[in-house]
Short mmCIF file of C-alpha atoms in Angstrom, two decimals:
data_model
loop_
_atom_site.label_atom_id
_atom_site.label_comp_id
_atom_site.label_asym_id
_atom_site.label_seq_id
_atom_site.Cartn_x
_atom_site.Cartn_y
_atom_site.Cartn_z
CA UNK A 26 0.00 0.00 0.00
CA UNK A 27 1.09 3.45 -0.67
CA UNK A 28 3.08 5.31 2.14
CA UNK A 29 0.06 8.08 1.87
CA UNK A 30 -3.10 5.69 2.97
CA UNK A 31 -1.46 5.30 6.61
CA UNK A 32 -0.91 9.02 6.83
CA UNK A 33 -4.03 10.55 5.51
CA UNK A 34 -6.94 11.42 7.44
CA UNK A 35 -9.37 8.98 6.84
CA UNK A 36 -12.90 9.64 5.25
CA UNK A 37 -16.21 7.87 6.71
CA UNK A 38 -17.70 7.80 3.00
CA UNK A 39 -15.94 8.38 -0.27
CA UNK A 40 -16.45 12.04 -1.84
CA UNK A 41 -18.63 11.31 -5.10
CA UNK A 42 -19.65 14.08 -7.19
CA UNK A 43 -23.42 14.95 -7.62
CA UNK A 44 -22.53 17.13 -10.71
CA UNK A 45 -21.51 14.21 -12.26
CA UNK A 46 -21.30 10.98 -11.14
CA UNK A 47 -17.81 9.62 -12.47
CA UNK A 48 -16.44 6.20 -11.35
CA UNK A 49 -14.37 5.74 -14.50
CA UNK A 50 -12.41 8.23 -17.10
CA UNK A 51 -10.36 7.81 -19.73
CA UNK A 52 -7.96 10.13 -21.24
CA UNK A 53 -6.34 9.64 -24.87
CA UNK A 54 -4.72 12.41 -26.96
CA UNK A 55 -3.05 10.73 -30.11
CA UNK A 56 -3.51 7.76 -32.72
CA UNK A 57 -7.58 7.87 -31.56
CA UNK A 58 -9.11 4.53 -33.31
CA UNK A 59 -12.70 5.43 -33.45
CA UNK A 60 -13.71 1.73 -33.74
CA UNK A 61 -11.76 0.67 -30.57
CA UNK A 62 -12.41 3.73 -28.54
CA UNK A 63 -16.71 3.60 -29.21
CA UNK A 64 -16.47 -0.15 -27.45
CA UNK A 65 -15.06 1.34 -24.25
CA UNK A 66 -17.33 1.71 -21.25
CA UNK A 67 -16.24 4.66 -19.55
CA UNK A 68 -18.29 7.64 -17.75
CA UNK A 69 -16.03 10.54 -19.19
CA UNK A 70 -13.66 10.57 -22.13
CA UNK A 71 -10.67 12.94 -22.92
CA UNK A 72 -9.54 13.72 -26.43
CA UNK A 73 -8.02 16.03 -28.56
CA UNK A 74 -10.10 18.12 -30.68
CA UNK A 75 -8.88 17.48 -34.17
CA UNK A 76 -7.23 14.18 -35.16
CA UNK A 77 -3.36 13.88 -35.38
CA UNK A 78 -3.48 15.86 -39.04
CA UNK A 79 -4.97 18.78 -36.94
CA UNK A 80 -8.30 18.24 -38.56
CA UNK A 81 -11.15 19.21 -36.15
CA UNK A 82 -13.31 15.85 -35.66
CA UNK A 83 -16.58 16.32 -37.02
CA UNK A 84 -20.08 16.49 -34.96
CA UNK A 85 -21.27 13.21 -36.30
CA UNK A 86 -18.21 11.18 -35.14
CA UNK A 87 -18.37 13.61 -31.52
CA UNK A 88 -22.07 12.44 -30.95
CA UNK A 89 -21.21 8.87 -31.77
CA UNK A 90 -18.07 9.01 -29.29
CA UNK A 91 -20.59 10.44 -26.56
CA UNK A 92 -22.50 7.30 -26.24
CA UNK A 93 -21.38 4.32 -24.74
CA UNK A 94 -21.56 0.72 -25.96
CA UNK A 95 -24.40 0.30 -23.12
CA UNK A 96 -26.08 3.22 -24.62
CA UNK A 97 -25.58 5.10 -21.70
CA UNK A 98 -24.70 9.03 -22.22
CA UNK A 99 -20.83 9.58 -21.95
CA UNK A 100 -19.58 13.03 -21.21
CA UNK A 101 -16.67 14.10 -23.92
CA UNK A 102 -14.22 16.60 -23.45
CA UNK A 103 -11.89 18.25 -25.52
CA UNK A 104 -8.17 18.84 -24.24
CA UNK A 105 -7.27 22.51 -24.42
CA UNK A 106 -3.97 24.17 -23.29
CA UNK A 107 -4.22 27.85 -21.90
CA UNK A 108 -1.05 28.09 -20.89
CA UNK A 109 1.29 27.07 -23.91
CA UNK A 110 1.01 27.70 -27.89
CA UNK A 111 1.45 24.66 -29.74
CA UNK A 112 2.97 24.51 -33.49
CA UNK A 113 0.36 21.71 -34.75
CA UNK A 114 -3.14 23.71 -33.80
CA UNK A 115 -5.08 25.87 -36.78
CA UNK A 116 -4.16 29.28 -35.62
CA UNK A 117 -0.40 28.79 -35.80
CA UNK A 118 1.08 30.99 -38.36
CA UNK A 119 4.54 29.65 -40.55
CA UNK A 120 5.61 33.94 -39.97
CA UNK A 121 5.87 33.04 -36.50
CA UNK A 122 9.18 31.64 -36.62
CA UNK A 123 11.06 34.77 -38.05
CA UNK A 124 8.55 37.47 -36.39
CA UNK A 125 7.22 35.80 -33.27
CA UNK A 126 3.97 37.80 -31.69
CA UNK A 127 4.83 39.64 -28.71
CA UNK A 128 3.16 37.14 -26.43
CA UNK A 129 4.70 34.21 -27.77
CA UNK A 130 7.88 32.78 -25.34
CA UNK A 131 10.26 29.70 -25.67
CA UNK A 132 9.93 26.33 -26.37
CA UNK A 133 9.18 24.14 -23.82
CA UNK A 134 12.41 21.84 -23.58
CA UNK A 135 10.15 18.87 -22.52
CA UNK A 136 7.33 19.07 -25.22
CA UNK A 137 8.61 19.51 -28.66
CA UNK A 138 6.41 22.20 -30.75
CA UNK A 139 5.03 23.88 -27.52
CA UNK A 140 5.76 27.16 -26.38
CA UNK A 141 5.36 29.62 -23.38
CA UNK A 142 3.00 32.54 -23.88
CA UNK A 143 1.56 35.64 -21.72
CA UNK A 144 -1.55 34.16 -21.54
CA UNK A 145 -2.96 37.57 -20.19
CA UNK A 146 -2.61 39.13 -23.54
CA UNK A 147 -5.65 39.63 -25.54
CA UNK A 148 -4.45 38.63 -28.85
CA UNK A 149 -3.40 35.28 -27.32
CA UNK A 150 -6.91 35.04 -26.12
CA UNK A 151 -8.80 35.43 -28.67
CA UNK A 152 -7.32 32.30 -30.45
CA UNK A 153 -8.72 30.65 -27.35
CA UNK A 154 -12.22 32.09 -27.07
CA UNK A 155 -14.48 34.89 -28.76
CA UNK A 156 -14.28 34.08 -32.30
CA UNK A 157 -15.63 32.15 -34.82
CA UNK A 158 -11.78 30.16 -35.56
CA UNK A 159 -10.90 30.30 -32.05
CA UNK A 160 -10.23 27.02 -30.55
CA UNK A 161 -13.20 26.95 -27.43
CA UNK A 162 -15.62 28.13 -30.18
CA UNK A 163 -14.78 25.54 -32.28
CA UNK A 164 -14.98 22.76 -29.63
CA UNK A 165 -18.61 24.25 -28.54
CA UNK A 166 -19.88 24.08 -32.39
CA UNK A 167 -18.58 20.14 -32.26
CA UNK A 168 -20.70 19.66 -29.62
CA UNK A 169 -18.51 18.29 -27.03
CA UNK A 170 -19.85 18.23 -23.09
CA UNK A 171 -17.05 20.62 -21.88
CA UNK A 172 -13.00 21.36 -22.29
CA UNK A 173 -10.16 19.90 -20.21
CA UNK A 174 -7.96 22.57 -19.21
CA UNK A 175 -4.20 22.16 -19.01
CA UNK A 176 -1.72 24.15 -18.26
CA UNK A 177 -3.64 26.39 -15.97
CA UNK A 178 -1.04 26.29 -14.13
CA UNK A 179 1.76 28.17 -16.07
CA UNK A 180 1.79 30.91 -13.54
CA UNK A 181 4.17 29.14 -11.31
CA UNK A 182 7.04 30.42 -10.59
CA UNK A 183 5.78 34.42 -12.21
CA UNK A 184 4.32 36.18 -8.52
CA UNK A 185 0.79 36.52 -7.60
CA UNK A 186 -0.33 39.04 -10.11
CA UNK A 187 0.51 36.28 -13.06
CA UNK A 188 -1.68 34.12 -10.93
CA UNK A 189 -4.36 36.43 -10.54
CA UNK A 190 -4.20 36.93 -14.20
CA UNK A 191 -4.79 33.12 -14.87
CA UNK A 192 -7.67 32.86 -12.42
CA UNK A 193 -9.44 35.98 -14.74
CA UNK A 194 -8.78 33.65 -17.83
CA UNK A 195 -10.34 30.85 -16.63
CA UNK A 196 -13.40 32.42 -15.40
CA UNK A 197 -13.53 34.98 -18.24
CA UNK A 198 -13.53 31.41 -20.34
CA UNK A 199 -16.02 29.86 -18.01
CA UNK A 200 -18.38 32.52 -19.03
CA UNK A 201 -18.34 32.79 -22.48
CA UNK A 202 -18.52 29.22 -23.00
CA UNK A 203 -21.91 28.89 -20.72
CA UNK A 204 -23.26 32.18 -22.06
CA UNK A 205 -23.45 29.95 -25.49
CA UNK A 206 -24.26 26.43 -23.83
CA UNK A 207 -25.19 26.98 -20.30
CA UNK A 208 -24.48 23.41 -19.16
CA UNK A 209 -20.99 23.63 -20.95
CA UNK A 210 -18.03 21.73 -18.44
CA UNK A 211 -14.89 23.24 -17.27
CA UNK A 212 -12.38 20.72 -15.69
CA UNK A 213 -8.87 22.06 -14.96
CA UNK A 214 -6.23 20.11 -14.86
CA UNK A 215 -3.02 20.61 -11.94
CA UNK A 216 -2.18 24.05 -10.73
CA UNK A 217 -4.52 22.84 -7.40
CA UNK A 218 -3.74 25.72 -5.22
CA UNK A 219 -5.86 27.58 -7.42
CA UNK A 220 -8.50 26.12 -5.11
CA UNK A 221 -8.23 28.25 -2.40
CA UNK A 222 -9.66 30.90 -4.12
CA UNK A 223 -13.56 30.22 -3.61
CA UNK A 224 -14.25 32.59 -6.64
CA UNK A 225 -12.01 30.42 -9.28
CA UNK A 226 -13.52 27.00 -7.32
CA UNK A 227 -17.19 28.68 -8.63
CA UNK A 228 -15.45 28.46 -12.20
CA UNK A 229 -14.19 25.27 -12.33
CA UNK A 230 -16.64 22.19 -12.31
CA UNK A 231 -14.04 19.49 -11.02
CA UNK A 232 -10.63 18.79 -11.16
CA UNK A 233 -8.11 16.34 -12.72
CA UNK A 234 -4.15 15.76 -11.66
CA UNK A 235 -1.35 14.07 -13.01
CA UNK A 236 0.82 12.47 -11.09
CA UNK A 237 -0.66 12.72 -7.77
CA UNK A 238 1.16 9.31 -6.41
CA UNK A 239 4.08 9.15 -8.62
CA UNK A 240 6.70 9.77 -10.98
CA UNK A 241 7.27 13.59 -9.66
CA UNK A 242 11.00 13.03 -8.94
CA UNK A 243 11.85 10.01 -11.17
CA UNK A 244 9.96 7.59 -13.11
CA UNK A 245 8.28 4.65 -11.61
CA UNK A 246 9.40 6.23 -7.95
CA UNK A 247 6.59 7.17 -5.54
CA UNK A 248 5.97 10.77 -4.42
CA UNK A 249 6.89 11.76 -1.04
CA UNK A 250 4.13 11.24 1.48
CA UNK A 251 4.22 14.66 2.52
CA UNK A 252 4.31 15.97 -1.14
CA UNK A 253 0.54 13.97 -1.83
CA UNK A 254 -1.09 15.02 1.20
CA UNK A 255 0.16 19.18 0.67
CA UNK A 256 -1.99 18.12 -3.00
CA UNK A 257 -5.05 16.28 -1.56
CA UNK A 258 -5.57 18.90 1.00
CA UNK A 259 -5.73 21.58 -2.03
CA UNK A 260 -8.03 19.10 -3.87
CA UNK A 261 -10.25 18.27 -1.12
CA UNK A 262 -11.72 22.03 -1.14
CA UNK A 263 -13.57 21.00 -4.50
CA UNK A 264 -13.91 17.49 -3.97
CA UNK A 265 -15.80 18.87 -0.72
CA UNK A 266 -18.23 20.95 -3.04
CA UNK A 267 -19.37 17.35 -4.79
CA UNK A 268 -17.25 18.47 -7.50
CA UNK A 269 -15.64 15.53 -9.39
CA UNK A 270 -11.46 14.77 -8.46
CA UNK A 271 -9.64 12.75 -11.65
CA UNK A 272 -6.15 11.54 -11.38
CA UNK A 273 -4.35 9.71 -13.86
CA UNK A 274 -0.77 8.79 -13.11
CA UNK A 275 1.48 7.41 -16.51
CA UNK A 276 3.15 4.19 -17.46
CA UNK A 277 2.55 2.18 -14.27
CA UNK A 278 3.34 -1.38 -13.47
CA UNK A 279 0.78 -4.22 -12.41
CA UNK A 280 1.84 -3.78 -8.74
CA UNK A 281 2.03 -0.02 -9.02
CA UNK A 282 -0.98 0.59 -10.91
CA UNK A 283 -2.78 -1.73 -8.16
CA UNK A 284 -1.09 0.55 -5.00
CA UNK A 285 -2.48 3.52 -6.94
CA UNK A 286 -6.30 2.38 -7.53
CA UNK A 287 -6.16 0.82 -3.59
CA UNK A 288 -5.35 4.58 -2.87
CA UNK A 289 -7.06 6.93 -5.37
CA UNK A 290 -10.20 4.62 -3.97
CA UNK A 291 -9.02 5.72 -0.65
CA UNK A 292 -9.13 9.29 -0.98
CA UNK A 293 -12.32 9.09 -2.94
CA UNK A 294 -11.30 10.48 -6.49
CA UNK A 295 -11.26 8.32 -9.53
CA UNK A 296 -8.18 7.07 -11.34
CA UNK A 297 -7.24 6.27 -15.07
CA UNK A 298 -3.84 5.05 -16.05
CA UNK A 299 -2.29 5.67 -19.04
CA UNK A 300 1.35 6.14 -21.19
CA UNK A 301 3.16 9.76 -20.92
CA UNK A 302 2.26 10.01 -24.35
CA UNK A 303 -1.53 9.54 -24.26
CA UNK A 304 -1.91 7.64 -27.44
CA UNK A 305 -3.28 4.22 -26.11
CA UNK A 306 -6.99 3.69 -26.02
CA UNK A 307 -8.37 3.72 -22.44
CA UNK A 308 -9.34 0.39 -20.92
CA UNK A 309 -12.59 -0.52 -19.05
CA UNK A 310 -13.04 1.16 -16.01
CA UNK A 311 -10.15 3.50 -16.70
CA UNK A 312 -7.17 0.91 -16.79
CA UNK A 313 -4.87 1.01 -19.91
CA UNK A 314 -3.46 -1.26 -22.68
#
């Protein structure tokens, strides 16, 4: 068992979400096989918008992966980074490499074709939201169930007024997408101690983490105890607003992957494994192939 389950308070019930009721997730970025990926059970799926050619998948093929093989209703959301540029998306622009916009930063050393941006400035933005190319107005047309936000947290490190600016961006985003579909989702992914601003928890329906139990210092290694439970206790104040908590820790063993679901049971959030790469289809119940 995980070093964290003997020193974390213990729950009387499990924190479920009355939003939505999630027990399984899956979360799959690249090399999407339609055929393999519409026989998956799972409550909640996470894809990319556009296939790996960058073309934008169309509504038919987004209703047909919202269903399940049970026939059940499956909520589907698009990934969508905030907090970095990337090379491959529609808005990119080949001029960019001689005469970079003034927003656009460096490229991320860890994530080829991805690039640090001022995510306060308002041309940025607007290839986010508020137009009829931008990316979250795209994603709303497709008819997906919400967007999965990542890199919210690319504020780190910048001072409190670059975090200030992020939680404005998320809830300016939060409102334009539900001023056009007022049950649109907003999950954000990492960046947790955004939480303790109630505000920002208001514009956020849930939250998903990577690498809550392992793999933060070196691959396959557990997490310090004391580095999970500093997390959880940021987590917990949305999980404690019946909010739904997703974790999905990468390229886990048999025993590992066991130690993690024993755990993320534990704590009362709901786990999916996958590869760093997230191009493997999901398994039932949010295990991986």
């Amino acid at each position: 068992m995980l070093a964290v389950a003997s020193l974390y308070y213990m729950r009387k019930t499990p924190l479920t979400s009355n939003l939505i009721d999630i027990s399984s997730w899956g979360y799959q970025l690249q090399n999407l096989n339609l055929a393999e990926i519409r026989d998956v059970q799972l409550d909640l799926l996470v894809i990319d918008h556009a296939d790996d050619r960058g073309q934008a998948w169309s509504s038919e093929v987004i209703d047909q992966l919202k269903t399940n093989p049970d026939g059940s209703h499956r909520l589907l959301l698009a990934y969508l980074s905030i907090g970095e540029a990337e090379r491959y998306r529609s808005y990119w622009e080949a001029s960019w490499d001689k005469a970079p916009p003034v927003w656009l930063g460096n490229e991320n050393p860890n994530w080829q074709g991805n690039y640090a941006v001022d995510y306060a400035n308002d041309e940025l933005q607007r290839l986010i939201f508020g137009q009829k190319e931008a990316l979250l107005d795209v994603i709303i047309n497709q008819g997906f169930d919400g967007v999965y936000l990542d890199r919210v947290d690319a504020y780190y490190g910048l001072g409190l007024e670059r975090r200030s600016e992020m939680i404005t961006f998320v809830a300016e985003l939060s409102s334009y997408a539900r001023s056009i579909h007022p049950d649109f989702l907003v999950i954000q992914q990492n960046a947790e101690e955004l939480l303790t601003d109630a505000s920002h928890r208001e514009t956020v329906d849930g939250l998903a983490k990577e690498d809550l139990l392992f793999n933060v210092r070196n691959a396959g290694e557990e997490n310090p105890p004391s580095m999970i439970i500093a997390s959880t206790r940021f987590i917990d104040l949305i999980a404690q607003e019946h909010k739904p908590v997703l974790v999905v820790e990468y390229d886990l063993n048999q025993d590992q992957a066991e130690k993690a679901s024993r755990a993320i049971n534990e704590l009362g959030y709901t786990l999916a494994l996958a590869n760093r790469r997230l191009s493997s289809t999901p398994a039932q119940a949010g295990g991986m192939r």
